[in-house]
Short mmCIF file of C-alpha atoms in Angstrom, two decimals:
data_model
loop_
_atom_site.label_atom_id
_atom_site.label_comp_id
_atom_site.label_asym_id
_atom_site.label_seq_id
_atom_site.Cartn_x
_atom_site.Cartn_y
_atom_site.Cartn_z
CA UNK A 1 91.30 124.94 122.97
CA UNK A 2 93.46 128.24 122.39
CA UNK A 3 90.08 130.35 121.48
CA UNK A 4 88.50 128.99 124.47
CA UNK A 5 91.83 130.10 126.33
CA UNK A 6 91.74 133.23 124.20
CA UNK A 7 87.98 133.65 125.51
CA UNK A 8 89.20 133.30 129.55
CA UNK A 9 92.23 135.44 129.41
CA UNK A 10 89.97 138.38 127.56
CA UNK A 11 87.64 138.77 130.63
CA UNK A 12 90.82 138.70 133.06
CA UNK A 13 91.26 142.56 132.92
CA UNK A 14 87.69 143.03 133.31
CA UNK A 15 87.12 140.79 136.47
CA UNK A 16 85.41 143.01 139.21
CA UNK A 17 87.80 142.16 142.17
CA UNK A 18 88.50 145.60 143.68
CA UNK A 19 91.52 144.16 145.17
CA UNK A 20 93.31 143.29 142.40
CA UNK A 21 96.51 145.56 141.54
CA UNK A 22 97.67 147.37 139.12
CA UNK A 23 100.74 144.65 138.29
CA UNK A 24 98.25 141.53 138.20
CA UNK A 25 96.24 143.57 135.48
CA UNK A 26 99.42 144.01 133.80
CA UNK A 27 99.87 140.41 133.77
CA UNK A 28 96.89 139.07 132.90
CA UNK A 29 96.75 141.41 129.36
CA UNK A 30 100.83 140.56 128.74
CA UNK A 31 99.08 136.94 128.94
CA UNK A 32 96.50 137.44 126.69
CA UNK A 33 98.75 138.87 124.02
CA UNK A 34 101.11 136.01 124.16
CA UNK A 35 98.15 134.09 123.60
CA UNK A 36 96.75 135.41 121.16
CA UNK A 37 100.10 135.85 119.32
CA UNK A 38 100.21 132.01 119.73
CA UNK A 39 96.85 131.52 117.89
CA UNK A 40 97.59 133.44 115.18
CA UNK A 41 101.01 131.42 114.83
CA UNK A 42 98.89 127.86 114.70
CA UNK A 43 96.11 129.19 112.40
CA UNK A 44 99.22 130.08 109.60
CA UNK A 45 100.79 127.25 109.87
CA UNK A 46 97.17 125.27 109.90
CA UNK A 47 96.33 127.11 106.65
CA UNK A 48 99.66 126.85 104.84
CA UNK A 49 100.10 123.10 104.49
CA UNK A 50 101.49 122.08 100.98
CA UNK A 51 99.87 119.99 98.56
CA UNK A 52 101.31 116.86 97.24
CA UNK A 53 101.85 118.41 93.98
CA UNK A 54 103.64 121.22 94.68
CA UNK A 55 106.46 121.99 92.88
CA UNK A 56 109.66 120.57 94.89
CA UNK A 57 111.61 123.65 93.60
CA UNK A 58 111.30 126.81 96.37
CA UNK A 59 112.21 130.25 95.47
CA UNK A 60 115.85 130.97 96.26
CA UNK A 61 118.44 129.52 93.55
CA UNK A 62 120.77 125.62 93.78
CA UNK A 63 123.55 124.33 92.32
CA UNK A 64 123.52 123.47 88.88
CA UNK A 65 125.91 120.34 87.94
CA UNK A 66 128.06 123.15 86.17
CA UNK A 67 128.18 124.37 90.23
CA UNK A 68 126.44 127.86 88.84
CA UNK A 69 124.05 129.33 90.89
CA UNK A 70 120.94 129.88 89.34
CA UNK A 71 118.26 132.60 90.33
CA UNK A 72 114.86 130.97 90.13
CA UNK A 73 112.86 134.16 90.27
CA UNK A 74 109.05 134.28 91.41
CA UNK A 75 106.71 131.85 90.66
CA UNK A 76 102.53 132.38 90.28
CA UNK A 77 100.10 132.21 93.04
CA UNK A 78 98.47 129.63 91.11
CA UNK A 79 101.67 127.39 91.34
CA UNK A 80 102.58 128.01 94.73
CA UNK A 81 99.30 126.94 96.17
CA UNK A 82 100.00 123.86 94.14
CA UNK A 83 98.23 124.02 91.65
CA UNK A 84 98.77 121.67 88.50
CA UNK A 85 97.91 123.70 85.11
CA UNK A 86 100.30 122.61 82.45
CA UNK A 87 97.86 120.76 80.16
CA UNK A 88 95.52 123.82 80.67
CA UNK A 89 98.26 126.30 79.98
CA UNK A 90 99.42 124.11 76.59
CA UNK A 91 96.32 124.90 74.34
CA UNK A 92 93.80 126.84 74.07
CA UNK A 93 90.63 126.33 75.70
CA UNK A 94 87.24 127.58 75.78
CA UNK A 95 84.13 126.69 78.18
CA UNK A 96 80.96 126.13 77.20
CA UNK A 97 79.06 125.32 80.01
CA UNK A 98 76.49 122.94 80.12
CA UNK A 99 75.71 123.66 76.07
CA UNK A 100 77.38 119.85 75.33
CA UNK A 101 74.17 119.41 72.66
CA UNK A 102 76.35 119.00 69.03
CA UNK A 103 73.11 120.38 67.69
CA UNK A 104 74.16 123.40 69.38
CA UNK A 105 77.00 125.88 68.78
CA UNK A 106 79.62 126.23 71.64
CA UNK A 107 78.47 129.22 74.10
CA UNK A 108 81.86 130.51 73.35
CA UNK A 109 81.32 131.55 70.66
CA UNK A 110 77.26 131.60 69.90
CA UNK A 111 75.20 134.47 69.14
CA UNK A 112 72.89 134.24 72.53
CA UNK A 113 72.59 137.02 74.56
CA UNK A 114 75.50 136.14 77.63
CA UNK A 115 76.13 137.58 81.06
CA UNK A 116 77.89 140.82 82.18
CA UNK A 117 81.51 140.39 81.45
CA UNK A 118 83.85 139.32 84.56
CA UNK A 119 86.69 141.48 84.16
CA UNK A 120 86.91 144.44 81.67
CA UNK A 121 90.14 145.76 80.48
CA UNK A 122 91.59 149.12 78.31
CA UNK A 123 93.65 148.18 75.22
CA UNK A 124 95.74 150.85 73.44
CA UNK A 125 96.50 149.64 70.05
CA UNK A 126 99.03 151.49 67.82
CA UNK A 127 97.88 152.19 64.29
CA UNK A 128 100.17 150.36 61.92
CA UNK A 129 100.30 150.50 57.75
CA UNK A 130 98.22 148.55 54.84
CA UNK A 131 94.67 148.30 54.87
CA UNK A 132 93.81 146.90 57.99
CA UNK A 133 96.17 148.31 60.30
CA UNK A 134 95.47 147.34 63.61
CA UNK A 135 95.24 143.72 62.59
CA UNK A 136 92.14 142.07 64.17
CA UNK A 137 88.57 141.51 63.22
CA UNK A 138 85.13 141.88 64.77
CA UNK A 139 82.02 139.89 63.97
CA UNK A 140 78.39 140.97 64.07
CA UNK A 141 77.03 140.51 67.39
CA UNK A 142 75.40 142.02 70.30
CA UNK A 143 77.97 142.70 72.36
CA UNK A 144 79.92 143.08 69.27
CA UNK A 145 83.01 140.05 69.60
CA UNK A 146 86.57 139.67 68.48
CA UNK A 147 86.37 136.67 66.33
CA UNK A 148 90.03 136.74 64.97
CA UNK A 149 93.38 138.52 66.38
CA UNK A 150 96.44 138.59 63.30
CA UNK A 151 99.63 136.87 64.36
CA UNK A 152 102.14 139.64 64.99
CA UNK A 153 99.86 142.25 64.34
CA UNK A 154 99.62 145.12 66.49
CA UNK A 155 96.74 143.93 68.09
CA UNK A 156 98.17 140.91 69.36
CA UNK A 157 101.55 143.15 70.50
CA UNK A 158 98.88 145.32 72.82
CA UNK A 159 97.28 142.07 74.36
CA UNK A 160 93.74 141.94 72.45
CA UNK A 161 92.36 138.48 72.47
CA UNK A 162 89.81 135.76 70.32
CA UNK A 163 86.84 136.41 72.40
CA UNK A 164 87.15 139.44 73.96
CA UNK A 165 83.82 141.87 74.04
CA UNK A 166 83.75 145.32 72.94
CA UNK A 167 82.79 147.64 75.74
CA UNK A 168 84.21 151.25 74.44
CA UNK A 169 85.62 152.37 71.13
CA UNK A 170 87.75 156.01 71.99
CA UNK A 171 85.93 156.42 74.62
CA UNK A 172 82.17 155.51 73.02
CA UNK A 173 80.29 152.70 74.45
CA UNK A 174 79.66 150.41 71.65
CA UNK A 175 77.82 147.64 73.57
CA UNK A 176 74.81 148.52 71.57
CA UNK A 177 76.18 150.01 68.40
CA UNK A 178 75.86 147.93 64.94
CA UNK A 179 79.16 146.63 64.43
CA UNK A 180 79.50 148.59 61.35
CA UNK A 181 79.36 152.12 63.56
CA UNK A 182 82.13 150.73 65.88
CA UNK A 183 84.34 150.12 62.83
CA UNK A 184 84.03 153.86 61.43
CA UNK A 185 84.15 154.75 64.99
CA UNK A 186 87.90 153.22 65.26
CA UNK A 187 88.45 154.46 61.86
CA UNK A 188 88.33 157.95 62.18
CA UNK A 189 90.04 158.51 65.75
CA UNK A 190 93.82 159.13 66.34
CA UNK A 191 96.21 156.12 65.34
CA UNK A 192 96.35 155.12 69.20
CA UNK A 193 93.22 152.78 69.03
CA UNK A 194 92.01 152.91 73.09
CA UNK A 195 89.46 150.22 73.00
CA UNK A 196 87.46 148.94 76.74
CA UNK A 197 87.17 145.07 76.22
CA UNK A 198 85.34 142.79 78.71
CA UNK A 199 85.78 138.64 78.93
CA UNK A 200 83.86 135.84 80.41
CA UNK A 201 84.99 132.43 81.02
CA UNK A 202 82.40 131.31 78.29
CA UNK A 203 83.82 133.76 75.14
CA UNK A 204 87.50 133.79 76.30
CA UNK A 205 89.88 131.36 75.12
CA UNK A 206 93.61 130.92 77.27
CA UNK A 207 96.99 131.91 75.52
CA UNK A 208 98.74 128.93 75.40
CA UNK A 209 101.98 129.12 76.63
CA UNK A 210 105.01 126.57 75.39
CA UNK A 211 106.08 123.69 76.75
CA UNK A 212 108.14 121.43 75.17
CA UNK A 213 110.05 118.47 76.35
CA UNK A 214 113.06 116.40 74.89
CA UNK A 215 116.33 115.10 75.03
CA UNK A 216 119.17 117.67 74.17
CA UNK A 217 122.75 117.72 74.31
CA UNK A 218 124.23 120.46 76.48
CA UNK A 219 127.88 121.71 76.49
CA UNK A 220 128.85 121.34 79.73
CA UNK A 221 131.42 124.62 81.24
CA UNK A 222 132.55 122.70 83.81
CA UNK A 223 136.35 123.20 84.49
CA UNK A 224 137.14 119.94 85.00
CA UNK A 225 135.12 118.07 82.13
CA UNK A 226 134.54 119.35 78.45
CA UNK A 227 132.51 117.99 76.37
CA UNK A 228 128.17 117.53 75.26
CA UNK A 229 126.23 115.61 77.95
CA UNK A 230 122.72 114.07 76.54
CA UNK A 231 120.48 115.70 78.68
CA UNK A 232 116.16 115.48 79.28
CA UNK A 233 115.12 119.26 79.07
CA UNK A 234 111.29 120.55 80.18
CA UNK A 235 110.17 123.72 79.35
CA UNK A 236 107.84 124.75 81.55
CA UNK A 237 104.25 127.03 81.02
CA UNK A 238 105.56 129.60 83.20
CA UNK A 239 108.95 130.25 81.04
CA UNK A 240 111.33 128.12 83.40
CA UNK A 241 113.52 125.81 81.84
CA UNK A 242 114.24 122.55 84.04
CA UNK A 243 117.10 119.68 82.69
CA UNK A 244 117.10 116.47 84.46
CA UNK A 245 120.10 113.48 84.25
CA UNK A 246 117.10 110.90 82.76
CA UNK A 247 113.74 111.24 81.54
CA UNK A 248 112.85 109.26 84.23
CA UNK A 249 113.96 111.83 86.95
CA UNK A 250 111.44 114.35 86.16
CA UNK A 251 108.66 114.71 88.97
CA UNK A 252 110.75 112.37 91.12
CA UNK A 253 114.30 114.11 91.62
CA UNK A 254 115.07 117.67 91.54
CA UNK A 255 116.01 119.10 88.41
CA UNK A 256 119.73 119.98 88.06
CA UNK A 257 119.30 123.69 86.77
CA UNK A 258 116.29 125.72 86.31
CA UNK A 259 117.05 128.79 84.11
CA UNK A 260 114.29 131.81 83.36
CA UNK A 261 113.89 132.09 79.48
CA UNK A 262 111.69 135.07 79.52
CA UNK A 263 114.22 138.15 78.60
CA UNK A 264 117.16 135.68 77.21
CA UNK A 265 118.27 135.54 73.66
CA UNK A 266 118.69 132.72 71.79
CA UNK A 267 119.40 131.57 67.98
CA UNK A 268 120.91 129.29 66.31
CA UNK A 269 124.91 129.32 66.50
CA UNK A 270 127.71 128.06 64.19
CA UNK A 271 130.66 129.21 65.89
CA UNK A 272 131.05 125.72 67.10
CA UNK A 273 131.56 123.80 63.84
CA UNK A 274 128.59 121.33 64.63
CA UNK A 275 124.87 120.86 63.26
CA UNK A 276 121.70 121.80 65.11
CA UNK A 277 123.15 123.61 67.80
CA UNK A 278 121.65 126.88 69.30
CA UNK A 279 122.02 129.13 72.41
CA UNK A 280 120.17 131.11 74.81
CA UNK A 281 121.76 133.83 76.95
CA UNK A 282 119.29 134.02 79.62
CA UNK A 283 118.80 137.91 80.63
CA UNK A 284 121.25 138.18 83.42
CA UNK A 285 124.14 136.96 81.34
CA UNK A 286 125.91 135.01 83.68
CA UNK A 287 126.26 132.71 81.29
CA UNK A 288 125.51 130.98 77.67
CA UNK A 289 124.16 127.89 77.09
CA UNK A 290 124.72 125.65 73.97
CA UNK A 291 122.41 122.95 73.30
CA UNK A 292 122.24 120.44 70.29
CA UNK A 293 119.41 118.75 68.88
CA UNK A 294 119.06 115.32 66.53
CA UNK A 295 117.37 117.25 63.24
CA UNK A 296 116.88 120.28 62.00
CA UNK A 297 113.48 119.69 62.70
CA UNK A 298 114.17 118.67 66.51
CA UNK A 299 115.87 122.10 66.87
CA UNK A 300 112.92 124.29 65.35
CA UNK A 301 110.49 123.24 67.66
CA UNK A 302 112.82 123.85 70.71
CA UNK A 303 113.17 127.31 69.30
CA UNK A 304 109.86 128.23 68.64
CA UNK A 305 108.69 127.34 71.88
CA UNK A 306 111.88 128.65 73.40
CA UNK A 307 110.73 132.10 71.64
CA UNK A 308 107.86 132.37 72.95
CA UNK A 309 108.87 132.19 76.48
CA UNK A 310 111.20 134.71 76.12
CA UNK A 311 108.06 137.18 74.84
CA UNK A 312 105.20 135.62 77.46
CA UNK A 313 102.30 136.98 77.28
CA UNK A 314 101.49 138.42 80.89
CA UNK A 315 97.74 137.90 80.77
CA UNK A 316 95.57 135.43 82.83
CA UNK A 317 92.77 133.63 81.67
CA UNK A 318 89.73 135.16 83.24
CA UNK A 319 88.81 131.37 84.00
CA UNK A 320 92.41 131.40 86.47
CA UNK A 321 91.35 134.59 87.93
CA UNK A 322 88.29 132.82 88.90
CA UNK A 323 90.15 129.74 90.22
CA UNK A 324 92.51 131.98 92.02
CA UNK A 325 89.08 133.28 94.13
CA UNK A 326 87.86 130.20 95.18
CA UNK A 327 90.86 129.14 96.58
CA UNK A 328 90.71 131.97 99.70
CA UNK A 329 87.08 130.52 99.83
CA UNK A 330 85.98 127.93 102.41
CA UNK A 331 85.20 124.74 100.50
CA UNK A 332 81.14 124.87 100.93
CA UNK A 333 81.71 128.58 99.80
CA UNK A 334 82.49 127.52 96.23
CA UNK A 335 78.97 127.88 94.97
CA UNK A 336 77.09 125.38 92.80
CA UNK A 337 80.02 122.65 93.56
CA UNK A 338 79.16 119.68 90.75
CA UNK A 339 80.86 117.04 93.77
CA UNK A 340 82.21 117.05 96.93
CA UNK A 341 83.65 114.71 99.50
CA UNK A 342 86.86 113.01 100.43
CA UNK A 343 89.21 111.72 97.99
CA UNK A 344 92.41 110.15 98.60
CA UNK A 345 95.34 111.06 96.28
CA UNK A 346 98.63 109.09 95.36
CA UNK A 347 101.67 110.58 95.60
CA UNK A 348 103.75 108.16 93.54
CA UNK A 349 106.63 109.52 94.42
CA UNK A 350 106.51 108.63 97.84
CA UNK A 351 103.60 105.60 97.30
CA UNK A 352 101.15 106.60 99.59
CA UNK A 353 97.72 108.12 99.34
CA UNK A 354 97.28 111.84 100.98
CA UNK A 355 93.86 112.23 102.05
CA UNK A 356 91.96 116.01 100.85
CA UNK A 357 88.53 117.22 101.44
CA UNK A 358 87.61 117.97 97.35
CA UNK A 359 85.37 120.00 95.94
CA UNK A 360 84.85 119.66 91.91
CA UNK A 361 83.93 123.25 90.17
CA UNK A 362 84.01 123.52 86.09
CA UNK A 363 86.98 121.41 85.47
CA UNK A 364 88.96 121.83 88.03
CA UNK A 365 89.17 119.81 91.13
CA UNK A 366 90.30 121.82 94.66
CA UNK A 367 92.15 120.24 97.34
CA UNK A 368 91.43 121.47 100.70
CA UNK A 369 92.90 119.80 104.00
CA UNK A 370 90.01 119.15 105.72
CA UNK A 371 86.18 120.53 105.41
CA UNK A 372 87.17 123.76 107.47
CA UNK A 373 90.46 124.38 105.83
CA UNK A 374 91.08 127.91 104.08
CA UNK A 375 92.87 128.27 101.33
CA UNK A 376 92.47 125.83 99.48
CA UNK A 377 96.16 124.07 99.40
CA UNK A 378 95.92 123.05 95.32
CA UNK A 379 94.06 121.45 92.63
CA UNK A 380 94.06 120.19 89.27
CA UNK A 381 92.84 121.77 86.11
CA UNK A 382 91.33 118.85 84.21
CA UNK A 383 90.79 120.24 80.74
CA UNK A 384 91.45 117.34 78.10
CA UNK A 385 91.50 114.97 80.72
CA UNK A 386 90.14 111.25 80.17
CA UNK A 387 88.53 109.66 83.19
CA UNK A 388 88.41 105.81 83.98
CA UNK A 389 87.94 103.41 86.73
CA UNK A 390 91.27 101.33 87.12
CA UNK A 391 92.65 98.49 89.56
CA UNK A 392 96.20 100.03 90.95
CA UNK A 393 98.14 97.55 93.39
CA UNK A 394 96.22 96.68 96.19
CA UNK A 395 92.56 98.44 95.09
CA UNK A 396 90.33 97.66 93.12
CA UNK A 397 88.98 100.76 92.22
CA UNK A 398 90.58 103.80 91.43
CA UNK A 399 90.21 107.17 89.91
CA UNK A 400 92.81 107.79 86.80
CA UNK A 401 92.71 110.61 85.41
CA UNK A 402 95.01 110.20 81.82
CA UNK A 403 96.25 113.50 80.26
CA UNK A 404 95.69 113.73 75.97
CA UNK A 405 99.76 113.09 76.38
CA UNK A 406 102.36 111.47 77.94
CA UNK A 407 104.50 114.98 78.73
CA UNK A 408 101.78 115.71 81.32
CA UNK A 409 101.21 113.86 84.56
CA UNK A 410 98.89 110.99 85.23
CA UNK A 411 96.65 111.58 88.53
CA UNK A 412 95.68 108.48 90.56
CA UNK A 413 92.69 109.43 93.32
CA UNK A 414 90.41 106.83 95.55
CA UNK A 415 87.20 107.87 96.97
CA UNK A 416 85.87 106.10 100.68
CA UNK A 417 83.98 102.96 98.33
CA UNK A 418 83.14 101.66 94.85
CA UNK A 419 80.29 103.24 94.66
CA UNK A 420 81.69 106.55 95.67
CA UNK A 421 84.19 106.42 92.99
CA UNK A 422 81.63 105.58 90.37
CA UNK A 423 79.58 108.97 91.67
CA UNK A 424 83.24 110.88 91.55
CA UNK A 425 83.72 109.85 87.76
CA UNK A 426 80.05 111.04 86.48
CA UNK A 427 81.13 113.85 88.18
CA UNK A 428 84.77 114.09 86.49
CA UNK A 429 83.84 113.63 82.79
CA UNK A 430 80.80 116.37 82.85
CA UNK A 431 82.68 118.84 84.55
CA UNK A 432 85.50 118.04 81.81
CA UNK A 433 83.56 118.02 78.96
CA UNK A 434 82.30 121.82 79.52
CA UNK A 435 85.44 122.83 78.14
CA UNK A 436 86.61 122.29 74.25
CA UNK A 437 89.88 123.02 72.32
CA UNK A 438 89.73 126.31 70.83
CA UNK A 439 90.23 124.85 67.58
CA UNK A 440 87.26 122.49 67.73
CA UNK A 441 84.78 125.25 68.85
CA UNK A 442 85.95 127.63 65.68
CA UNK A 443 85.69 124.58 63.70
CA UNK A 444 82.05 123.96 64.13
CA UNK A 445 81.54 127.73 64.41
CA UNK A 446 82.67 128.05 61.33
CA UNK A 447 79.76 126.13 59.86
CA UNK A 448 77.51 129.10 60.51
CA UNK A 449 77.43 131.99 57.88
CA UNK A 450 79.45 134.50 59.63
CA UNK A 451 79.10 138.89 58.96
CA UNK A 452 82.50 140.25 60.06
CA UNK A 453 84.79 143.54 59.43
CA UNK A 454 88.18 143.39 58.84
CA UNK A 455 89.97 146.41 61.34
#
């Protein structure tokens, strides 16, 4: 109705009625523009409808139960549009495609000729000491491939990943160099290593970044009550640190406090006398927190993952890039979709079922509001995923999709009919199973008699 309203008042100024004066004119475009400002102002809020698994948390800061105000920061664009990527984010993954033949190595990691890399990248590396001083190795391959990144090493330090191609040694390309040359290539330049790298989904496996979940006990600095409260603590994959009252309460209740890790320091502590206790001074210093775990063991893992959210890694998957495109797409846009069609979702904390127009792409699953909705408003990434057909309440057929572990959310979706749902899960588990846990794929890799150089 407003376009067509938009279409009348555009041919108002152009009307060939000699008679009408200058002030009319004047009306009829002031009229116009208010109209059109009003389109503009429905088609935002028509495109920026929030998915039922958005995060509850906006940007801004609340009120911890210590009444401290705490500064939330930025989130991604992936998470804002709703997206759920924690599993995804947790290990690493790599995609092989259609390749699901166990006769056949992963594509991630095979010797086939592949595709133009997505996204290329420079990477400086600073020379460091002993005989392989920049700490990574390449394997023999055309385009020659990163096969192995040390743990601390420089190379790691300067962002190099397992999978990356090699594009440019100092400014040589290498794509069609024996592996060999690109070694003495990197070996006789200056101790700043400038290398071009290129990375497709297929050859480039995710970062994981921590999460970890738990009860903790947490000194409380409250003025009125002293004392350690047993709190349930999430540590999120973007570095955020949630605490809920029960373990129950997360994904149904705001969280208490949500403190940014990346920047803090933390370590264990002894200053208080007591076992298993450690701190983290988050980077604006506002304030310290003590927490205290069961074991000694309980309080390595917290700080292990705790340490490496304070040190993220600021690199996306090229697979997220990807994601992040298709979501300013139109859903029949998305090429090559694997299935498409309504789906109804649960939102369990509210028990009832939002309806979204889906479209299913490599293991993950957008939600768009209707067929002609852009962006897309979320999704989930489905990696590990197991898919089965379940009775919940009053159906008797529904879509659950069951996370590798209970830290990460169950989804519940319906489709329009049985038979629909049945077409949905063939769908589900082949679009899963083109991805495999990096650890799998080097596994059976490693079966194959391998010619690599230690840099």
């Amino acid at each position: 109705d407003l376009k067509s309203e938009m279409n009348k008042t555009r041919k108002l100024p152009l009307m060939k009625d000699t008679r009408a004066s200058d002030s009319s004119q004047e009306e009829a475009i002031d009229q116009w523009a208010r109209r059109r400002k009003q389109f503009k102002d429905s088609k935002k809020c028509s495109s920026t409808g929030g998915s039922s698994i958005n995060s509850t948390i906006t940007e801004g800061s609340i009120n911890s139960e210590d009444t401290r105000s705490v500064d939330l920061g930025l989130h991604s664009e992936n998470e804002d549009r709703g997206f759920y990527t924690e599993n995804f984010h947790s290990a690493s993954w790599v995609f092989r495609g259609d390749d699901v033949s166990p006769d056949n190595s992963p594509r991630c990691l095979s010797k086939r000729p592949r595709p133009v890399a997505i996204r290329e990248r420079t990477v400086k590396i600073a020379k460091g000491t002993g005989s392989y001083p920049w700490g990574f190795r390449i394997q023999f391959s055309k385009p020659i491939l990163v096969t192995e990144v040390d743990t601390n090493s420089a190379a790691e330090e300067a962002g190099l990943q397992v999978g990356d191609i090699l594009i440019a040694v100092n400014g040589t390309d290498v794509t069609s160099m024996p592996h060999s040359e690109a070694a003495n290539l990197a070996r006789k330049g200056p101790d700043i290593l400038t290398m071009v790298v290129g990375s497709d989904i297929s050859r480039y496996p995710n970062t994981p970044r921590p999460t970890c979940r738990g009860y903790l006990h947490k000194r409380t600095q409250s003025a009125i009550l002293k004392g350690w409260r047993k709190r349930w603590f999430v540590l999120k994959h973007n570095g955020y640190l949630h605490y809920y009252k029960h373990k129950k309460d997360e994904g149904k209740c705001r969280p208490l406090e949500v403190t940014k890790l990346e920047g803090a320091e933390i370590g264990v502590d002894t200053s208080l006398g007591k076992p298993f206790v450690f701190k983290c001074v988050p980077q604006s210093r506002n304030r310290i927190f003590y927490f205290c775990a069961t074991s000694n063991q309980e309080m390595k893992r917290w700080l292990e993952a705790m340490d490496k959210a304070v040190h993220p890694v600021h690199q996306n998957h090229v697979w997220v890039d990807v994601t992040l495109h298709n979501t300013t797409l139109p859903p029949l846009a998305i090429k090559n979709p694997e299935c498409l069609g309504l789906l109804h979702q649960l939102d369990r904390s509210k028990d009832i079922w939002i309806q979204h127009y889906c479209i299913l792409k490599d293991g993950c699953l957008y939600f768009y509001a209707t067929l002609r909705s852009t962006p897309a408003q979320g999704g989930l990434y489905l990696q590990g995923y197991m898919v089965s057909e379940q009775p919940l309440g009053s159906k008797r057929s529904v879509i659950e999709l069951k996370p590798p572990s209970e830290e990460f959310k169950t989804f519940y979706l319906c489709a329009e009919n049985v038979n629909e749902n049945k077409r949905w899960i063939t769908a589900l588990k082949a679009s899963i199973n083109k991805w495999l846990p990096l650890h799998q794929a080097i596994q059976d890799f490693m079966n194959r008699p391998l010619e690599e150089t230690r840099m």
